[in-house]
Short mmCIF file of C-alpha atoms and ligand atoms in Angstrom, two decimals:
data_model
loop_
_atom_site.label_atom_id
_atom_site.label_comp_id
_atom_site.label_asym_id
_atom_site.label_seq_id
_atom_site.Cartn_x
_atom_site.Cartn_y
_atom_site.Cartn_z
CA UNK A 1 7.22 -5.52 -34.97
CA UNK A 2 8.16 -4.19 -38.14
CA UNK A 3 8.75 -7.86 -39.32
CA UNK A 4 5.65 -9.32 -38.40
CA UNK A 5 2.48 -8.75 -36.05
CA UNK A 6 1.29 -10.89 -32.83
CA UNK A 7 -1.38 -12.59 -34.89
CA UNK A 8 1.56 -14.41 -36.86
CA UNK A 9 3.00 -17.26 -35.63
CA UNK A 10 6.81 -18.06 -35.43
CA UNK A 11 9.68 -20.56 -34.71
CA UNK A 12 13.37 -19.88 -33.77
CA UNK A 13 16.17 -22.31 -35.51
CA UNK A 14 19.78 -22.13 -33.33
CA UNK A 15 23.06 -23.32 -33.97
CA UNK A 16 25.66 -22.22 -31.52
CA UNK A 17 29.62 -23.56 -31.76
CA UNK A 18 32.47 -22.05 -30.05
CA UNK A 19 30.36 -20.02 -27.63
CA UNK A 20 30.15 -19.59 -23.52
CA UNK A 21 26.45 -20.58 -24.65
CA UNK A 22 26.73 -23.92 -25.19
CA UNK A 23 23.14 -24.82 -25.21
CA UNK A 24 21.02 -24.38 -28.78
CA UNK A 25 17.98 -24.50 -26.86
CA UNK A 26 18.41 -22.23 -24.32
CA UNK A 27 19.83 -19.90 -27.24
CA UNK A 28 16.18 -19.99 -28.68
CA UNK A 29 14.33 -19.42 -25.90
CA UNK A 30 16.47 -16.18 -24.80
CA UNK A 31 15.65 -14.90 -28.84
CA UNK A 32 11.83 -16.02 -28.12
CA UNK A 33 11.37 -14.40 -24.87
CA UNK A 34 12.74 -11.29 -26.27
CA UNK A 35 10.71 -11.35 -29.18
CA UNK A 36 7.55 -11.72 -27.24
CA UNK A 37 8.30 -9.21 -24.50
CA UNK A 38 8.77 -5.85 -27.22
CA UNK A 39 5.41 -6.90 -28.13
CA UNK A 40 4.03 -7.34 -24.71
CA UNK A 41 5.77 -4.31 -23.63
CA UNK A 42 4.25 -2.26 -26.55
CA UNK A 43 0.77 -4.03 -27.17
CA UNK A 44 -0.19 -5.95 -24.13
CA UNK A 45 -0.11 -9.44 -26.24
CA UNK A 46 2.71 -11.64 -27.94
CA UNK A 47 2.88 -13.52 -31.06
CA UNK A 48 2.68 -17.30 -30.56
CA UNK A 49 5.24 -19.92 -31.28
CA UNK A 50 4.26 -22.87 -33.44
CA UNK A 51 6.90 -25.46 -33.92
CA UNK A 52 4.66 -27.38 -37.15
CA UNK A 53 3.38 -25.04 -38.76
CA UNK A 54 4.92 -21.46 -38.14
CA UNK A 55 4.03 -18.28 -40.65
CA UNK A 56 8.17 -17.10 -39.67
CA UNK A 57 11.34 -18.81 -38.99
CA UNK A 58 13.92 -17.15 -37.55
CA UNK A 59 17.58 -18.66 -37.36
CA UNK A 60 20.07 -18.04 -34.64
CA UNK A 61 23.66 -19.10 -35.36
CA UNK A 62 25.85 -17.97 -32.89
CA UNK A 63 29.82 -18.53 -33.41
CA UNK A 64 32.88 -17.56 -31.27
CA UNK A 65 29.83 -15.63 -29.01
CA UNK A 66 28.42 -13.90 -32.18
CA UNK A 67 25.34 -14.07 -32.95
CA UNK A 68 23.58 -13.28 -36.14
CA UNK A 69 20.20 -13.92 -36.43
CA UNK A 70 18.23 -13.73 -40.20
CA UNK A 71 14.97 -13.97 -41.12
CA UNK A 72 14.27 -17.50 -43.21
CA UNK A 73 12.83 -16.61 -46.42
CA UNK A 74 12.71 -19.88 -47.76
CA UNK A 75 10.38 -21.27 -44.92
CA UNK A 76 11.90 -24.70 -44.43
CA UNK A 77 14.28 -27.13 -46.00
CA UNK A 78 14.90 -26.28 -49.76
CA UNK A 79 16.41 -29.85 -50.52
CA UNK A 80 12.56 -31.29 -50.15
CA UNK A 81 11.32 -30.34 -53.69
CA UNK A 82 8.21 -31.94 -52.31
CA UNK A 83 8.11 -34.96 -54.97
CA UNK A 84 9.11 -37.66 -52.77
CA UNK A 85 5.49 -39.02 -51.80
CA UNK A 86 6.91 -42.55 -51.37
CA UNK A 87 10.15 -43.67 -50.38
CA UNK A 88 12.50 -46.95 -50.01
CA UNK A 89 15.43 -47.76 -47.81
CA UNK A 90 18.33 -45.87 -48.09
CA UNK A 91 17.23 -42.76 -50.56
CA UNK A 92 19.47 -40.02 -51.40
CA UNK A 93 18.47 -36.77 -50.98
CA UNK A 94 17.17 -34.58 -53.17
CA UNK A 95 20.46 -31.67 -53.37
CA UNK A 96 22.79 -34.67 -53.75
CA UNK A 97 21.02 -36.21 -56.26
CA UNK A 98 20.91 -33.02 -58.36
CA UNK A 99 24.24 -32.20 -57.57
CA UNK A 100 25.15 -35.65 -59.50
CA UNK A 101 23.15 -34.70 -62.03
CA UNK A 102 25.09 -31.68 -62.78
CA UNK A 103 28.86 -32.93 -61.79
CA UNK A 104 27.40 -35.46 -65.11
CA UNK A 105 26.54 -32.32 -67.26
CA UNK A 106 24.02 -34.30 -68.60
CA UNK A 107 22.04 -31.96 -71.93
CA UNK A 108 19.50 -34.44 -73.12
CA UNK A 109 21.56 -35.17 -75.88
CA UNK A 110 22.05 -38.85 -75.20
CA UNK A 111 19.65 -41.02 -73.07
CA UNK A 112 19.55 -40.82 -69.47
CA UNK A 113 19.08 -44.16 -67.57
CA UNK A 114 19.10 -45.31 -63.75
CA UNK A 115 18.86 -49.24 -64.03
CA UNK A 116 18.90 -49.09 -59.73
CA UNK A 117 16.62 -46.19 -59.56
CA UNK A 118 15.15 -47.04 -55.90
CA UNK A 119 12.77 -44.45 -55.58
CA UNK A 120 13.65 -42.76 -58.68
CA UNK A 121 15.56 -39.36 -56.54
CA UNK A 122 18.08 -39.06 -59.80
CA UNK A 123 15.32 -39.51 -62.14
CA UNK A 124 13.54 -36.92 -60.75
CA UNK A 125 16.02 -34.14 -60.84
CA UNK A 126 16.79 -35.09 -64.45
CA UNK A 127 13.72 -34.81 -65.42
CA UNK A 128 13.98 -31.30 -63.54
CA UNK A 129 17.05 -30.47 -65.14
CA UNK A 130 15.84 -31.05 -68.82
CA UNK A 131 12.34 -29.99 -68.32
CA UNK A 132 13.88 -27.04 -66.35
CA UNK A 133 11.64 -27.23 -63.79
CA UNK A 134 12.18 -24.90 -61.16
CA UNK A 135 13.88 -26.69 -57.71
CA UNK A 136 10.65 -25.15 -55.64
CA UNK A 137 8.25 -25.82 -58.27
CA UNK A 138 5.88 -27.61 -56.04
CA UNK A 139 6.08 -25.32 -52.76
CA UNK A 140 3.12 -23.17 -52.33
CA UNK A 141 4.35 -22.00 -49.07
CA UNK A 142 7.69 -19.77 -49.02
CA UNK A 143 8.69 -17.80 -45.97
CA UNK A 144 8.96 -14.48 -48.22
CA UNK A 145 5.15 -14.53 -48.06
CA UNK A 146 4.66 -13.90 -44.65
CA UNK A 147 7.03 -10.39 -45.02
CA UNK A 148 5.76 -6.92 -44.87
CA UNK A 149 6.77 -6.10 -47.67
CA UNK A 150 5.87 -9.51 -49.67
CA UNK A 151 3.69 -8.02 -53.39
CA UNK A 152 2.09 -11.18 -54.71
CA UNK A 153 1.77 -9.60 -57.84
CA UNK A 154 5.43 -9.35 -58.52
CA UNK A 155 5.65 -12.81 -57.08
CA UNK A 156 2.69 -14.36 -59.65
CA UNK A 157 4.77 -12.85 -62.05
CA UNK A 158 8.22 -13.98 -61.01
CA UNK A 159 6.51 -17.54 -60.88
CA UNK A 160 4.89 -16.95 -64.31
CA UNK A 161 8.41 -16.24 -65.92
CA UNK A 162 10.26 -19.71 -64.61
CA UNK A 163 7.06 -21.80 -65.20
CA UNK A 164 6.80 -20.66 -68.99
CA UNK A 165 10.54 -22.09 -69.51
CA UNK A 166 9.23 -25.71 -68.79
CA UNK A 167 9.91 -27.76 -72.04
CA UNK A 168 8.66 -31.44 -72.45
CA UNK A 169 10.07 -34.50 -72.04
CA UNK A 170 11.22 -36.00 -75.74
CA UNK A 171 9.84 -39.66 -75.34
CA UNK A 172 12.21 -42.54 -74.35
CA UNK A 173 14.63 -39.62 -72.53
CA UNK A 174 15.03 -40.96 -69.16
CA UNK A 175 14.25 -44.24 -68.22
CA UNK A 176 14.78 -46.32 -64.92
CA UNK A 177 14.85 -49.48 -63.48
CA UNK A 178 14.96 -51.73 -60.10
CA UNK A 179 14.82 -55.27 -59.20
CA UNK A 180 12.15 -54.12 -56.44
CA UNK A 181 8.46 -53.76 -57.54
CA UNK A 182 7.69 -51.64 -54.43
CA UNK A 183 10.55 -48.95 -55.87
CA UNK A 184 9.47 -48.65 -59.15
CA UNK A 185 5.94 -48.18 -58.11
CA UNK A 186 7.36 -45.57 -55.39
CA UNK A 187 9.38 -43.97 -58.01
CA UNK A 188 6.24 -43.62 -60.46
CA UNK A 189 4.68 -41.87 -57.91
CA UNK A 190 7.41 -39.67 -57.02
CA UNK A 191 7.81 -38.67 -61.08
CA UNK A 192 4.06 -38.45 -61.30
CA UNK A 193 4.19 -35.27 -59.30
CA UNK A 194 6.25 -33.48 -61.69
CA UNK A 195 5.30 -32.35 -64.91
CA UNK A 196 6.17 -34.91 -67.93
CA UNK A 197 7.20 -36.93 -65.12
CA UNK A 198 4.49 -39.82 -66.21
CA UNK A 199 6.51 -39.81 -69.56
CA UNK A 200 9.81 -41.33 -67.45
CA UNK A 201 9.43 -45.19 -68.33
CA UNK A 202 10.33 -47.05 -65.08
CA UNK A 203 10.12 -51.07 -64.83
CA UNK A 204 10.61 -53.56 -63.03
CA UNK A 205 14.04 -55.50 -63.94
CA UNK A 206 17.48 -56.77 -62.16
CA UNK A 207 19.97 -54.92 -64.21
CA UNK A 208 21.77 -57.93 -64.78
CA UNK A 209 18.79 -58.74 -67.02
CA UNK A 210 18.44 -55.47 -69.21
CA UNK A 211 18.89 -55.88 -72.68
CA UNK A 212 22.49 -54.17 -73.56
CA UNK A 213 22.38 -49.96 -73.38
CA UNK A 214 24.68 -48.16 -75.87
CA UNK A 215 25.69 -44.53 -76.04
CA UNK A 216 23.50 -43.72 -72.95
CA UNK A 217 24.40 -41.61 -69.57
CA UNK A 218 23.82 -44.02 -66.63
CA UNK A 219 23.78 -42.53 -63.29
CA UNK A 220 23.10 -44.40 -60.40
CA UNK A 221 23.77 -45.13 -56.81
CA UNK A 222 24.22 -48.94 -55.92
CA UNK A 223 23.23 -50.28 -52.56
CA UNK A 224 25.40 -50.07 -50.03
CA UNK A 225 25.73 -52.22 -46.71
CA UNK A 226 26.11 -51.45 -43.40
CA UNK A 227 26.32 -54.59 -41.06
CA UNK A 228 29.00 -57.03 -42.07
CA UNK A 229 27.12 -59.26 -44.47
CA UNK A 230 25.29 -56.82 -45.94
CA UNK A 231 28.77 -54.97 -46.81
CA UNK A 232 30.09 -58.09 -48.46
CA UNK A 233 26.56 -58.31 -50.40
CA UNK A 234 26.91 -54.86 -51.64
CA UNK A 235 31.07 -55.38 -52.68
CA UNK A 236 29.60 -58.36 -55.01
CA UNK A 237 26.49 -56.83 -56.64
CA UNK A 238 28.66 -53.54 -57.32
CA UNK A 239 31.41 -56.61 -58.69
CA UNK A 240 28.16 -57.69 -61.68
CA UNK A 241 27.65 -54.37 -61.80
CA UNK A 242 31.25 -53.02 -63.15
CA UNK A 243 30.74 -56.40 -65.15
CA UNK A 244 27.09 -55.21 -66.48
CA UNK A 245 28.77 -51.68 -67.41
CA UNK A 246 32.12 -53.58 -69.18
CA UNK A 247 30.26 -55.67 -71.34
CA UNK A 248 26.72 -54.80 -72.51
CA UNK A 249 26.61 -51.05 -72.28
CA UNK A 250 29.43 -50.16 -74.52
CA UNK A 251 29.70 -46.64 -76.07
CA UNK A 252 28.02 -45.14 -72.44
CA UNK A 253 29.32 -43.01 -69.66
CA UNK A 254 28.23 -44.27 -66.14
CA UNK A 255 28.26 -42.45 -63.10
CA UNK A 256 27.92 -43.77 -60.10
CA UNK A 257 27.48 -42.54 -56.41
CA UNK A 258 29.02 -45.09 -53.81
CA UNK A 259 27.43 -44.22 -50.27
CA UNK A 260 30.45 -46.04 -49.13
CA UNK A 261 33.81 -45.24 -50.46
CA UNK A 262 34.95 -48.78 -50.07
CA UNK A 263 33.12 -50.31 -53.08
CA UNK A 264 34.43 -48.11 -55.36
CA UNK A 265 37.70 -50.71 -55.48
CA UNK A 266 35.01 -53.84 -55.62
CA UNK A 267 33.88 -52.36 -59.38
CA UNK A 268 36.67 -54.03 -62.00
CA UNK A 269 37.00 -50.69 -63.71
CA UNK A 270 39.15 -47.94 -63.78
CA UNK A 271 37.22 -44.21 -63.21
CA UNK A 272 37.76 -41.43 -65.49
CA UNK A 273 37.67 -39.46 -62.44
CA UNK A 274 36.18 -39.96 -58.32
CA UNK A 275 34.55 -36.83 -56.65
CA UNK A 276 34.13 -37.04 -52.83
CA UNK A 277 30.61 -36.00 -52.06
CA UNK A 278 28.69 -35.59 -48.31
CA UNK A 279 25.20 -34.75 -47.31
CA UNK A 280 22.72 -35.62 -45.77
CA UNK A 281 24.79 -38.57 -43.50
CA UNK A 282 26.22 -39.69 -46.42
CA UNK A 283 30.44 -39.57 -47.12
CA UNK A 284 30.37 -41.44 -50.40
CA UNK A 285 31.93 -40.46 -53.50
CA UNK A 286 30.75 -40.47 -57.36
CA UNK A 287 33.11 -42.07 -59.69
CA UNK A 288 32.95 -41.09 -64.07
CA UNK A 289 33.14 -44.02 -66.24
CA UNK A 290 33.76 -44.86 -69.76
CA UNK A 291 32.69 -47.26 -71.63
CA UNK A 292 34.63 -47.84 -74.88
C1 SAM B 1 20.59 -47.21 -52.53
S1 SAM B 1 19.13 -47.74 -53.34
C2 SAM B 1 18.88 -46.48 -54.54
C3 SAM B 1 18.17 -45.32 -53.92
C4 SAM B 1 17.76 -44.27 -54.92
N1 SAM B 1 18.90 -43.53 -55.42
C5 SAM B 1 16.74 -43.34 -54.29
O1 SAM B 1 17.06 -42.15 -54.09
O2 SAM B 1 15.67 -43.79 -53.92
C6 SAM B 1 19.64 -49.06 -54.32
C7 SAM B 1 18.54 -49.74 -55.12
O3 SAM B 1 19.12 -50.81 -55.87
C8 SAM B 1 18.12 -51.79 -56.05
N2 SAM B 1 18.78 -53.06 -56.45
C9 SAM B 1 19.48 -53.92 -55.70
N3 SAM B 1 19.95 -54.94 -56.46
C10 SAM B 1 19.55 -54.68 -57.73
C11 SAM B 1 19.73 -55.34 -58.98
N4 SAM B 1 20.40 -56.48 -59.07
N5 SAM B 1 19.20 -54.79 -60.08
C12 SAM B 1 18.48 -53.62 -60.01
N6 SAM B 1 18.26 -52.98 -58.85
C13 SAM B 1 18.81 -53.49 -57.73
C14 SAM B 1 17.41 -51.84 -54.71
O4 SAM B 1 16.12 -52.38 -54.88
C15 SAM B 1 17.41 -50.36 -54.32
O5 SAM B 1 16.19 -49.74 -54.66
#
């Protein structure tokens, strides 16, 4: 009741591991019912749950039969910066794809290029990373809002601050590329909703057919297969690719996320370094290489 009043709605997140409750859902509704019962003790009414669309989140993670429960200021998922209007198969997500971008330590000083940019996820948090564009740029909605205590003026001003270190996008910067029409258009739209995102150049091209990149940063993240065939497909194209790399993009770095570990021996090259990373049902790993 001093977090929120019955006109507000709310939903209850629970994890439980190790615990004589075994059940996440019957974790939440014991936090919900006694939620709504102090407020129908004390007022006659409760505050309503709404799964979609709820003003509060609450989390329950109970561990070893402890249970902490916080308050979600973020109100949802921060890893969906809200760009991603169009997808294709097999997208990364949005934290991976700017964790890449920083294990790279990319500055803007050479030219950033995805020639397999799918729906253009690494494009997009370069062009956050130079433009410094803040992760939760395009969220209008944050769980902090719905606080007692939440002063929008301090918050207009907070906002004000990160928005006025937004540089442009020097021309030619990042550019991207996929042998799919449907992806490039997707990733258009996906930069379009960024600022200086319209000045990403994307086409349509295999990258076996891209005129030769020097002294560029290429970060990318090949297809990968599941079923049988499809595996041996992937093992070959990643073959033309290490081939691609070797031979007409001399004087680059590449970096380039396998979602499956496997393919990083079908390359032909030999990585400056392999980083395991996992999320979002992905256990691939990003491999560094040079290009002399
Ligand atoms: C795993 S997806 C990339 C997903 C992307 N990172 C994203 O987040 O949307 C691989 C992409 O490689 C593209 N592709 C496959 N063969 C290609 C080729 N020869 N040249 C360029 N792109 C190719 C596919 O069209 C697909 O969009």
């Amino acid at each position: 009741m001093e977090l929120f009043d019955r006109e507000q709605t709310f939903v209850i997140t629970a994890t439980v591991s190790d615990s004589k409750i075994t059940h996440s859902q019957y974790a939440s509704l014991c936090l919900k019912d006694a939620i709504v019962d102090q407020f129908q003790e004390k007022f006659g009414a409760r505050p309503n749950v709404d799964k979609r669309n709820p003003d509060l989140i609450f989390n329950l993670h109970i561990h070893k039969n402890t249970a902490v429960i916080s308050l979600d200021a973020s109100g949802g998922s921060l890893h969906r910066r809200g760009y991603r209007q169009e997808s294709v198969e097999a997208p990364i997500q949005e934290s991976l794809a700017a964790s890449i971008i920083d294990l790279t330590q990319w500055d803007g000083e050479r030219t950033l290029i995805d020639p397999m940019c799918g729906s253009g996820t690494l494009l997009c948090e370069g062009l956050m990373r130079y433009c410094r564009i803040p992760a939760a740029y395009l969220w209008e909605n944050f769980g902090f809002m719905y606080f007692p205590d939440f002063a929008p003026e301090i918050w207009q001003q907070v906002k004000a601050e990160a928005d006025a270190q937004i540089r442009a996008l020097p021309e030619g910067l990042i550019m991207g590329s996929d042998a799919a029409k449907l992806a490039v258009k997707a990733a258009r739209i996906n930069l379009g909703q960024l600022p200086y995102g319209k000045e990403v150049v994307v086409r349509t091209s295999r990258f076996q057919e891209l005129e030769p990149i020097s002294n560029a940063v290429i970060v990318s993240n090949p297809p990968y297969g599941v079923r049988l065939g499809a595996q041996a497909e992937a093992a070959a194209l990643v073959g033309e690719l290490g081939s691609f790399l070797k031979h007409k993009c001399t004087g680059s770095t590449a970096y380039l996320y396998f979602g499956d570990r496997e393919l990083v021996k079908k390359i032909g090259l030999k990585p400056a370094w392999k980083k395991p990373l996992s999320n979002g049902g992905l256990d691939g790993v990003l491999a560094k290489y040079e290009m002399y």
